[in-house]
Amino acid sequence: MAGTITQVGTLDPRVRRTRLMLHDGLWSLLEKKEFDKISVQDIAEAAELNRATFYDHYSDKFALLECMVGSRFGELLERRGVRFSGCDGALRAIVLGVCDYITSVPGAACGGGRQLEGHMETAVIAVVRKMLLDGMKRHVRVEGEPAMAMSDAMVASAVSWAIYGACKEWLHTAGRCEAEEIVGKIEGLVVGMLRGTGS
């Protein structure tokens, strides 16, 4: 059964425990070397499991990485009580969550290898997109409020990519400012997209 970007907490306790062991094993390896140089055997050994058990849960190390990143990022937002309700404060919390998470991933600030960066991007964007879509579905339009020019799915996709891209650019900026300083600028960049002001 291939891994998916779902929170591990929603799984059967035995499956959850095994996946957490694999997540922790991969995380500890990322603190020592680039993702490109980590093998499935390395991950299985770090998790104190065998390769067959690894393949019972994930199709490859990329599926594990996306699941680990998506799960840990989702849990960070959950711990902070971040929900997208359409208000600017919620958007700010999401942007700050992305900044905080990507700086916490071992090796991410120095590039971490092309494989790590691409799969981390996919997982974080998926979590942000889902959160935005869930919030947009709950948003009740006031009478007279203009309909969005694009579908909610298209807007959520564009905004999640924009947030991640801006946060990633900030991460790789030499002498970057604190996350709290850049969050307002990124929020300002994407808030118009969410308001659906396009024609």
GROMACS .gro file of N, CA and C in nm, residues 10-12 26 28 38-39 46 55 60 75 81 97 99-100 105 108 112 123 133 145 149 161 163 168 186 198:
model
   81
   10THR      N    1  -0.458   0.947   1.173
   10THR     CA    2  -0.589   0.893   1.133
   10THR      C    3  -0.583   0.744   1.104
   11LEU      N    4  -0.467   0.681   1.116
   11LEU     CA    5  -0.449   0.541   1.078
   11LEU      C    6  -0.469   0.447   1.196
   12ASP      N    7  -0.483   0.316   1.164
   12ASP     CA    8  -0.485   0.211   1.264
   12ASP      C    9  -0.359   0.225   1.351
   26LEU      N   10   1.374   0.837   0.870
   26LEU     CA   11   1.411   0.925   0.760
   26LEU      C   12   1.455   1.061   0.813
   28SER      N   13   1.589   1.141   1.098
   28SER     CA   14   1.723   1.133   1.159
   28SER      C   15   1.832   1.123   1.053
   38ILE      N   16   2.032   0.888   0.045
   38ILE     CA   17   1.968   0.796   0.140
   38ILE      C   18   1.896   0.686   0.063
   39SER      N   19   1.920   0.561   0.103
   39SER     CA   20   1.854   0.447   0.037
   39SER      C   21   1.741   0.394   0.124
   46ALA      N   22   1.756   0.259   1.002
   46ALA     CA   23   1.739   0.368   1.098
   46ALA      C   24   1.610   0.352   1.178
   55TYR      N   25   0.831  -0.163   0.240
   55TYR     CA   26   0.750  -0.173   0.117
   55TYR      C   27   0.605  -0.211   0.144
   60ASP      N   28   0.818   0.366  -0.234
   60ASP     CA   29   0.959   0.404  -0.246
   60ASP      C   30   0.989   0.515  -0.146
   75GLU      N   31   0.051   1.841   1.108
   75GLU     CA   32   0.049   1.837   1.255
   75GLU      C   33   0.095   1.969   1.315
   81GLY      N   34  -0.349   2.527   1.590
   81GLY     CA   35  -0.491   2.558   1.572
   81GLY      C   36  -0.519   2.638   1.446
   97GLY      N   37   0.333   2.927   0.921
   97GLY     CA   38   0.352   2.782   0.936
   97GLY      C   39   0.442   2.725   0.828
   99CYS      N   40   0.673   2.894   0.653
   99CYS     CA   41   0.809   2.944   0.680
   99CYS      C   42   0.874   2.863   0.793
  100ASP      N   43   0.802   2.844   0.902
  100ASP     CA   44   0.857   2.771   1.016
  100ASP      C   45   0.888   2.626   0.980
  105VAL      N   46   1.314   2.159   0.843
  105VAL     CA   47   1.351   2.035   0.774
  105VAL      C   48   1.503   2.031   0.756
  108ALA      N   49   1.711   2.161   0.434
  108ALA     CA   50   1.629   2.239   0.340
  108ALA      C   51   1.688   2.376   0.311
  112GLY      N   52   1.945   2.091   0.024
  112GLY     CA   53   1.907   1.955   0.065
  112GLY      C   54   1.899   1.855  -0.049
  123ALA      N   55   0.439   1.808  -0.108
  123ALA     CA   56   0.365   1.774   0.014
  123ALA      C   57   0.310   1.898   0.084
  133LEU      N   58  -0.898   2.508   0.034
  133LEU     CA   59  -1.023   2.460  -0.027
  133LEU      C   60  -1.130   2.433   0.078
  145GLU      N   61  -2.226   3.997  -0.290
  145GLU     CA   62  -2.081   3.975  -0.301
  145GLU      C   63  -2.054   3.912  -0.438
  149ALA      N   64  -1.410   3.481  -1.009
  149ALA     CA   65  -1.393   3.468  -1.153
  149ALA      C   66  -1.339   3.331  -1.191
  161TRP      N   67   0.062   2.751  -0.430
  161TRP     CA   68   0.190   2.757  -0.502
  161TRP      C   69   0.260   2.890  -0.474
  163ILE      N   70   0.226   3.090  -0.211
  163ILE     CA   71   0.276   3.092  -0.072
  163ILE      C   72   0.404   3.013  -0.062
  168LYS      N   73   0.984   2.976  -0.004
  168LYS     CA   74   1.107   2.910  -0.049
  168LYS      C   75   1.211   3.014  -0.091
  186ILE      N   76   0.427   3.841   0.219
  186ILE     CA   77   0.375   3.727   0.142
  186ILE      C   78   0.223   3.726   0.147
  198GLY      N   79  -1.040   3.904  -0.985
  198GLY     CA   80  -1.023   3.897  -1.131
  198GLY      C   81  -1.155   3.900  -1.203
   0.00000   0.00000   0.00000
